[in-house]
Short mmCIF file of C-alpha atoms (C1' of nucleotides) in Angstrom, two decimals:
data_model
loop_
_atom_site.label_atom_id
_atom_site.label_comp_id
_atom_site.label_asym_id
_atom_site.label_seq_id
_atom_site.Cartn_x
_atom_site.Cartn_y
_atom_site.Cartn_z
CA MET A 128 0.01 -0.07 -0.07
CA GLU A 129 2.79 2.21 1.08
CA LYS A 130 4.35 1.58 -2.33
CA MET A 131 1.53 2.22 -4.07
CA GLY A 132 0.99 5.64 -2.20
CA GLU A 133 4.16 6.51 -3.71
CA TRP A 134 3.24 5.29 -7.06
CA GLU A 135 0.38 7.52 -6.66
CA GLN A 136 2.29 10.29 -5.43
CA ARG A 137 4.92 10.55 -8.23
CA SER A 138 2.02 10.10 -10.82
CA LEU A 139 0.36 12.96 -9.07
CA VAL A 140 3.77 15.27 -8.56
CA SER A 141 4.41 14.10 -12.70
CA GLU A 142 1.22 15.31 -13.63
CA LEU A 143 1.86 18.76 -12.00
CA THR A 144 4.93 19.26 -12.79
CA GLN A 145 3.90 18.52 -16.48
CA GLY A 146 1.21 21.03 -16.11
CA ARG A 147 3.82 23.39 -14.88
CA GLU A 148 5.92 23.20 -17.43
CA VAL A 149 3.27 23.22 -20.27
CA ALA A 150 2.02 26.33 -18.56
CA ARG A 151 5.57 27.88 -18.78
CA GLN A 152 5.48 27.14 -22.37
CA LEU A 153 2.41 28.72 -22.77
CA GLN A 154 3.61 32.15 -20.70
CA ALA A 155 6.93 31.89 -23.76
CA HIS A 156 4.08 32.05 -26.09
CA LEU A 157 2.43 34.69 -24.19
CA ASN A 158 5.66 36.74 -23.69
CA GLY A 159 6.38 36.31 -27.42
CA ALA A 160 3.45 38.38 -28.04
CA SER A 161 2.47 37.28 -31.58
CA SER A 162 -0.94 37.02 -32.90
CA SER A 163 -0.81 34.90 -35.55
CA SER A 164 -3.68 32.39 -35.63
CA TYR A 165 -1.06 29.85 -35.41
CA ASP A 166 0.20 30.93 -32.22
CA ILE A 167 -3.49 31.13 -31.46
CA GLU A 168 -3.72 27.89 -31.93
CA THR A 169 -0.73 26.49 -30.48
CA ARG A 170 -1.94 28.42 -26.89
CA GLU A 171 -4.97 26.46 -26.94
CA VAL A 172 -3.08 23.65 -27.15
CA LEU A 173 -1.02 24.35 -24.78
CA VAL A 174 -4.17 25.41 -22.52
CA GLN A 175 -5.54 22.24 -23.08
CA LYS A 176 -2.74 20.50 -22.07
CA ILE A 177 -2.43 22.21 -18.61
CA GLU A 178 -6.25 21.42 -18.03
CA ALA A 179 -5.74 17.96 -18.95
CA SER A 180 -2.60 17.89 -16.64
CA TYR A 181 -5.11 18.97 -13.87
CA GLU A 182 -7.60 16.93 -14.83
CA LYS A 183 -5.30 13.85 -14.04
CA ALA A 184 -3.93 15.14 -11.07
CA LEU A 185 -7.96 15.91 -9.88
CA SER A 186 -8.75 12.32 -10.91
CA ILE A 187 -5.67 11.09 -8.82
CA LEU A 188 -6.80 12.65 -6.14
CA ASN A 189 -10.47 11.53 -6.44
CA CYS A 190 -9.54 8.16 -6.42
CA ASN A 191 -7.58 8.49 -3.55
CA VAL A 192 -10.54 9.90 -1.41
CA ASN A 193 -12.79 7.25 -2.80
CA THR A 194 -10.59 4.60 -1.85
CA SER A 195 -10.62 5.48 2.10
CA SER A 196 -8.58 2.71 2.64
CA ALA A 197 -5.34 4.63 1.31
CA SER A 198 -4.32 2.49 -1.10
CA ALA A 199 -3.15 3.45 -4.72
CA VAL A 200 -4.66 4.25 -7.29
CA VAL A 201 -3.58 4.35 -10.84
CA PRO A 202 -3.52 7.94 -12.29
CA LEU A 203 -4.50 7.13 -15.45
CA THR A 204 -7.12 9.23 -16.00
CA PRO A 205 -9.03 11.66 -16.04
CA VAL A 206 -12.38 10.54 -14.36
CA ILE A 207 -15.50 11.05 -15.91
CA ARG A 208 -17.86 8.98 -14.75
CA MET A 209 -17.36 7.60 -11.42
CA PRO A 210 -19.48 4.31 -10.49
CA GLU A 211 -21.88 5.99 -8.25
CA SER A 212 -20.98 3.28 -5.52
CA PRO A 213 -19.96 0.04 -6.64
CA ASN A 214 -21.70 -0.51 -3.78
CA SER A 215 -21.73 -0.74 -0.16
CA ARG A 216 -20.78 -3.86 0.44
CA GLY A 217 -18.06 -3.50 -1.71
CA GLY A 218 -16.05 -6.39 -1.44
CA SER A 219 -18.18 -9.07 -0.15
CA PRO A 220 -16.98 -11.71 -2.47
CA PRO A 221 -19.98 -13.01 -5.22
CA SER A 222 -21.19 -15.45 -3.09
CA ASP A 223 -23.16 -18.42 -4.37
CA ASP A 224 -24.51 -21.58 -2.55
CA SER A 225 -21.44 -22.59 -0.60
CA ASP A 226 -20.50 -19.29 -0.27
CA ARG A 227 -23.68 -18.47 1.54
CA SER A 228 -23.07 -20.41 4.20
CA PHE A 229 -19.74 -19.61 4.53
CA ARG A 230 -20.91 -16.02 5.01
CA LEU A 231 -23.28 -16.88 7.76
CA SER A 232 -20.79 -19.11 9.77
CA ASP A 233 -18.31 -16.43 9.40
CA ALA A 234 -19.49 -12.77 9.05
CA SER A 235 -16.02 -11.20 9.55
CA LYS A 236 -14.51 -12.74 6.62
CA LYS A 237 -13.83 -9.79 4.78
CA ARG A 238 -12.06 -10.66 1.72
CA LYS A 239 -12.59 -8.76 -0.99
CA ALA A 240 -12.45 -9.47 -4.83
CA PRO A 241 -11.14 -7.42 -7.05
CA ARG A 242 -13.48 -4.81 -8.33
CA TRP A 243 -13.29 -2.70 -11.45
CA THR A 244 -15.83 -0.77 -13.40
CA GLN A 245 -16.33 -0.51 -17.34
CA GLU A 246 -18.51 1.97 -18.67
CA VAL A 247 -19.61 0.81 -22.32
CA ARG A 248 -21.81 3.32 -24.62
CA VAL A 249 -23.90 1.91 -26.96
CA THR A 250 -24.73 3.62 -29.98
CA PRO A 251 -28.67 5.37 -29.17
CA GLY A 252 -31.23 3.22 -30.42
CA THR A 253 -29.68 0.14 -29.83
CA ALA A 254 -31.01 -1.50 -26.95
CA LEU A 255 -28.62 -4.22 -26.34
CA GLU A 256 -27.24 -3.77 -23.27
CA GLY A 257 -23.58 -2.82 -23.29
CA PRO A 258 -22.05 -5.70 -21.50
CA LEU A 259 -23.67 -7.89 -24.23
CA ASP A 260 -20.77 -9.79 -24.79
CA ASP A 261 -17.25 -9.42 -22.94
CA GLY A 262 -15.88 -12.64 -23.80
CA PHE A 263 -17.82 -14.68 -20.70
CA SER A 264 -20.76 -16.41 -20.45
CA TRP A 265 -22.84 -14.95 -17.77
CA ARG A 266 -25.80 -15.93 -16.38
CA LYS A 267 -28.16 -13.24 -14.92
CA TYR A 268 -29.31 -13.80 -11.29
CA GLY A 269 -30.85 -11.15 -10.31
CA GLN A 270 -32.17 -7.13 -10.94
CA LYS A 271 -32.91 -4.73 -8.84
CA ASP A 272 -33.76 -1.08 -8.65
CA ILE A 273 -31.52 0.87 -7.16
CA LEU A 274 -31.78 4.26 -5.39
CA GLY A 275 -30.99 6.83 -7.47
CA TYR A 276 -31.05 5.58 -10.47
CA ARG A 277 -33.89 5.37 -13.22
CA PHE A 278 -32.83 1.80 -14.44
CA PRO A 279 -32.65 -1.31 -12.79
CA ARG A 280 -29.65 -2.83 -12.10
CA GLY A 281 -28.74 -6.20 -13.64
CA TYR A 282 -26.46 -8.95 -11.39
CA TYR A 283 -24.74 -11.28 -13.29
CA ARG A 284 -22.51 -14.05 -12.27
CA CYS A 285 -20.18 -16.44 -14.44
CA THR A 286 -21.90 -19.32 -15.91
CA HIS A 287 -19.02 -21.48 -14.82
CA ARG A 288 -19.49 -20.62 -11.30
CA ASN A 289 -20.34 -24.25 -10.64
CA ILE A 290 -18.18 -26.02 -12.82
CA ASN A 291 -15.28 -23.88 -11.94
CA GLY A 292 -16.15 -22.61 -9.18
CA CYS A 293 -15.74 -19.41 -11.15
CA LEU A 294 -16.84 -16.50 -8.69
CA ALA A 295 -16.65 -13.60 -11.20
CA THR A 296 -19.78 -11.31 -11.27
CA LYS A 297 -20.98 -8.44 -12.87
CA GLN A 298 -23.36 -5.50 -12.55
CA VAL A 299 -24.78 -3.56 -15.40
CA GLN A 300 -26.33 -0.24 -14.48
CA ARG A 301 -27.23 1.74 -16.80
CA SER A 302 -26.35 5.48 -16.61
CA ASP A 303 -29.36 7.82 -15.83
CA ASP A 304 -28.08 10.87 -17.92
CA ASP A 305 -27.14 9.08 -20.83
CA PRO A 306 -28.67 6.28 -21.43
CA THR A 307 -26.43 5.04 -24.35
CA ILE A 308 -24.01 4.43 -21.40
CA PHE A 309 -23.27 1.28 -19.16
CA ASP A 310 -21.83 1.07 -16.19
CA ILE A 311 -20.70 -2.77 -15.75
CA THR A 312 -18.88 -3.50 -12.34
CA TYR A 313 -16.91 -6.59 -12.42
CA VAL A 314 -16.54 -8.40 -9.11
CA GLY A 315 -14.14 -11.18 -8.71
CA THR A 316 -11.45 -12.25 -10.78
CA HIS A 317 -12.74 -15.29 -13.44
CA THR A 318 -11.08 -18.79 -12.36
CA CYS A 319 -12.81 -20.44 -15.72
CA ARG A 320 -10.76 -18.87 -17.99
CA ASN A 321 -9.91 -22.06 -19.75
CA VAL A 322 -13.07 -22.43 -20.36
CA THR A 323 -13.90 -19.15 -21.63
CA SER A 324 -10.88 -19.18 -23.84
CA HIS A 325 -11.98 -22.24 -25.00
CA LEU A 326 -15.63 -21.51 -25.65
CA MET A 327 -13.60 -18.73 -27.50
CA SER A 328 -11.80 -20.19 -29.79
CA GLU A 329 -14.50 -22.07 -31.10
CA LYS A 330 -16.58 -18.96 -31.91
CA ASN A 331 -13.32 -17.23 -32.84
CA GLN A 332 -10.73 -19.52 -34.02
CA GLU A 333 -8.80 -16.89 -36.18
CA GLN A 334 -8.09 -14.64 -32.94
CA GLY A 335 -5.26 -15.85 -30.71
CA PRO A 336 -5.63 -17.54 -27.46
CA SER A 337 -4.69 -14.24 -26.10
CA ALA A 338 -7.06 -12.30 -28.06
CA SER A 339 -9.70 -14.51 -27.22
CA SER A 340 -10.95 -12.72 -24.24
CA MET A 341 -10.41 -9.40 -25.56
CA ALA A 342 -11.93 -9.81 -28.94
CA ALA A 343 -14.40 -11.97 -28.46
CA VAL A 344 -17.26 -12.30 -30.14
CA GLU A 345 -17.72 -11.95 -33.75
CA PRO A 346 -15.90 -13.75 -35.91
CA GLN A 347 -15.84 -11.24 -38.51
CA SER A 348 -12.97 -9.18 -39.44
CA SER A 349 -13.43 -5.73 -38.64
CA SER A 350 -13.49 -3.18 -41.31
CA SER A 351 -11.58 0.21 -40.52
CA SER A 352 -9.62 -1.21 -37.02
CA GLN A 353 -7.67 2.69 -37.47
CA ASP A 354 -11.10 4.37 -36.88
CA LEU A 355 -12.21 2.22 -34.63
CA LEU A 356 -9.22 2.04 -32.70
CA LEU A 357 -9.52 6.10 -32.91
CA ASN A 358 -13.19 5.81 -31.67
CA PHE A 359 -11.97 3.31 -28.87
CA GLN A 360 -9.12 5.36 -27.67
CA LYS A 361 -11.31 8.32 -27.30
CA GLY A 362 -14.01 6.66 -25.80
CA LEU A 363 -11.83 4.60 -23.56
CA LYS A 364 -12.05 5.78 -20.06
CA VAL A 365 -10.14 3.70 -17.49
CA LYS A 366 -10.06 4.39 -14.19
CA THR A 367 -8.50 2.46 -10.99
CA GLN A 368 -9.12 2.62 -7.28
CA ASP A 369 -7.87 0.84 -4.64
CA LEU A 370 -5.07 0.02 -5.78
CA GLU A 371 -2.82 -1.97 -3.44
CA ASP A 372 -0.44 -3.46 -4.95
CA GLN A 373 2.04 -2.51 -7.24
CA THR A 374 1.81 -5.28 -9.33
CA TYR A 375 -1.40 -4.51 -10.66
CA ALA A 376 -0.11 -1.84 -12.46
CA SER A 377 2.02 -3.91 -14.64
CA LEU A 378 -1.81 -6.18 -14.96
CA ILE A 379 -3.71 -3.02 -16.32
CA PRO A 380 -3.21 -2.54 -19.64
CA TYR A 381 -4.16 1.17 -19.34
CA THR A 382 -1.66 2.32 -17.01
CA SER A 383 1.15 5.09 -17.63
CA SER A 384 2.61 2.65 -20.87
CA THR A 385 -0.46 3.01 -22.35
CA SER A 386 -2.53 5.56 -20.79
CA ASN A 387 -1.38 8.13 -23.27
CA VAL A 388 -2.63 6.19 -26.16
CA VAL A 389 -5.95 5.24 -24.71
CA PHE A 390 -7.03 7.67 -22.82
CA SER A 391 -8.41 10.87 -23.37
CA TRP A 392 -10.56 13.93 -21.96
CA PRO A 393 -14.26 13.71 -20.76
CA SER A 394 -14.46 16.79 -23.51
CA VAL A 395 -13.49 14.77 -26.19
CA ILE A 396 -15.43 11.79 -25.39
CA ASP A 397 -18.16 13.67 -24.76
CA ASN A 398 -17.65 15.06 -28.10
CA ASN A 399 -17.80 11.77 -29.66
CA ARG A 400 -20.35 9.99 -28.43
CA ASN A 401 -21.59 9.06 -32.09
CA PHE A 402 -18.72 6.17 -32.24
CA VAL A 403 -19.44 3.30 -32.98
CA SER A 404 -17.35 0.55 -32.54
CA PRO A 405 -17.26 -3.01 -31.71
CA ALA A 406 -19.88 -5.18 -31.00
CA THR A 407 -19.21 -5.96 -27.90
CA SER A 408 -17.51 -4.04 -25.09
CA GLY A 409 -14.74 -6.61 -24.93
CA THR A 410 -12.72 -5.64 -22.37
CA ASP A 411 -12.29 -8.00 -19.96
CA PHE A 412 -8.80 -6.81 -18.86
CA GLY A 413 -9.16 -7.26 -15.35
CA PHE A 414 -8.48 -10.30 -14.41
CA GLY A 415 -6.54 -8.96 -11.08
CA THR A 416 -5.27 -10.76 -8.49
CA CYS A 417 -5.23 -7.53 -6.63
CA ASP A 418 -7.42 -7.50 -3.60
CA ASP A 419 -9.09 -4.73 -4.15
CA GLN A 420 -8.82 -2.42 -7.12
CA ILE A 421 -11.23 -0.44 -9.25
CA ILE A 422 -10.67 -0.38 -13.08
CA GLN A 423 -13.18 2.30 -14.45
CA ALA A 424 -13.03 1.95 -18.32
CA SER A 425 -15.72 3.42 -20.81
CA ALA A 426 -15.52 2.14 -24.62
CA ALA A 427 -17.34 3.09 -27.32
CA ALA A 428 -19.31 0.23 -28.11
CA SER A 429 -21.85 -0.80 -30.75
CA VAL A 430 -24.04 -2.84 -31.91
CA THR A 431 -24.44 -2.24 -35.51
CA SER A 432 -25.32 -5.03 -37.55
CA SER A 433 -21.66 -5.16 -38.59
CA PRO A 434 -18.63 -5.91 -38.16
CA THR A 435 -17.12 -6.28 -35.11
CA VAL A 436 -15.05 -4.27 -34.71
CA GLY A 437 -11.30 -2.78 -34.63
CA LEU A 438 -10.41 -5.22 -31.71
CA ASP A 439 -7.45 -5.23 -33.65
CA HIS A 440 -6.22 -2.82 -31.42
CA PHE A 441 -7.74 -4.71 -28.63
CA HIS A 442 -4.95 -7.37 -29.76
CA GLN A 443 -2.90 -4.81 -29.54
CA LEU A 444 -3.30 -3.98 -26.31
CA ASP A 445 -4.05 -7.49 -25.22
CA GLY A 446 -0.25 -8.11 -25.95
CA ASN A 447 0.45 -5.55 -23.30
CA PHE A 448 -1.91 -7.55 -21.29
CA THR A 449 0.00 -9.69 -19.01
CA PHE A 450 -3.19 -11.02 -17.39
CA ASP A 451 -4.36 -11.65 -20.42
CA ASN A 452 -2.53 -14.87 -19.46
CA ASN A 453 -2.76 -17.83 -17.63
CA GLY A 454 0.16 -16.61 -15.57
CA PHE A 455 -1.30 -13.96 -14.63
CA PHE A 456 -4.24 -15.84 -12.69
CA ARG A 457 -2.29 -17.71 -11.26
CA HIS A 458 -0.38 -15.20 -10.06
CA GLY A 459 -2.42 -15.30 -6.48
"C1'" DT B 177 -35.25 -31.75 -21.74
"C1'" DA B 178 -31.66 -28.56 -20.25
"C1'" DC B 179 -30.16 -23.85 -19.67
"C1'" DA B 180 -31.41 -18.89 -19.23
"C1'" DT B 181 -34.43 -15.17 -17.48
"C1'" DT B 182 -37.50 -13.33 -14.72
"C1'" DT B 183 -38.76 -11.87 -10.19
"C1'" DG B 184 -40.41 -11.68 -5.35
"C1'" DA B 185 -38.24 -12.79 -0.84
"C1'" DC B 186 -34.57 -13.33 1.86
"C1'" DC B 187 -30.32 -11.89 4.26
"C1'" DC B 188 -26.32 -8.89 5.49
"C1'" DC B 189 -24.82 -4.58 6.50
"C1'" DG B 190 -24.55 0.31 7.32
"C1'" DC C 210 -34.89 -0.38 9.04
"C1'" DG C 211 -33.51 0.70 4.67
"C1'" DG C 212 -31.03 -0.69 0.76
"C1'" DG C 213 -27.97 -3.87 -1.93
"C1'" DG C 214 -27.05 -7.97 -3.44
"C1'" DT C 215 -28.48 -12.90 -3.73
"C1'" DC C 216 -31.70 -16.68 -3.83
"C1'" DA C 217 -34.30 -19.91 -6.02
"C1'" DA C 218 -38.82 -21.11 -7.85
"C1'" DA C 219 -41.90 -19.90 -11.71
"C1'" DT C 220 -41.43 -19.24 -16.59
"C1'" DG C 221 -39.73 -18.68 -21.07
"C1'" DT C 222 -36.57 -20.26 -25.00
"C1'" DA C 223 -34.22 -23.31 -27.87
#
DNA sequence: TACATTTGACCCCG
DNA sequence: CGGGGTCAAATGTA
């Protein structure tokens, strides 16, 4: 935890330093006092950079606040939409029958399951629930109206729960503000990965095993991966909370190494909501074994009749996803 | 028939 | 006691 504190602090300092540096550049520009449109443009860019740095810094701090536990936070991103509150029980392990009895007998058990929230935006008009296909098979086991939300929250668990003892669950909450956005909170890690991969490979043989989880679903090849990537980049929001273990940083693709590419500012995202993208959220990245992190990401998701998507980039990311490998899971 | 979803009830926690 | 999360019977679907 302390390590993470360091990490967090460094990131914060880094952002602030960067912001300061850009501010200086801006000042230099202003001192130059030229008024060509070119310079104005440059200034705007600099201002945006500064804002971005502030945003990041704030998001880091926000994360910190949210995670009262003082664990670390990966600073990657401007936080746009916080999961309102993943939930009060945060952490109680997804349970099934056995789990339940266990809980009854030992309520003190506080094992926290990894949690991360992903925001998925679907194109307007598409009624499909974002989470549709993220490479895993989910079975809905409940739905509940949540106070403060117009739309009910859906509860899903891994279909293979009984077979492999997979405790992964997810909650899907449609956003009030923007019905095209779904907040998907993943809880717990998939231990059924083998099964999943198997299934995936069946569906998608072209995809390498490692890519299966990301690309999931549709066998069709993507059209313009570049555009899609772009869209994805613009639409992707990732946020981590409660990062307790530094290891996590390496586990999450969206950490510093990729953040530059993947993350974007809220304004950008908002301005680009018509992104169409892959058929599925296809981002089941987070099989972390850490105890309590939340990664929030938002990806443009689409469900057009067409292709699937530019998951090529996911593949690319996949390469970075160390956790996408079994080794990752076995980490614990 | 087997599996998935729906939905009201139940349990736990704050 | 209320809210969130889960269970499990009833129901739906292929």
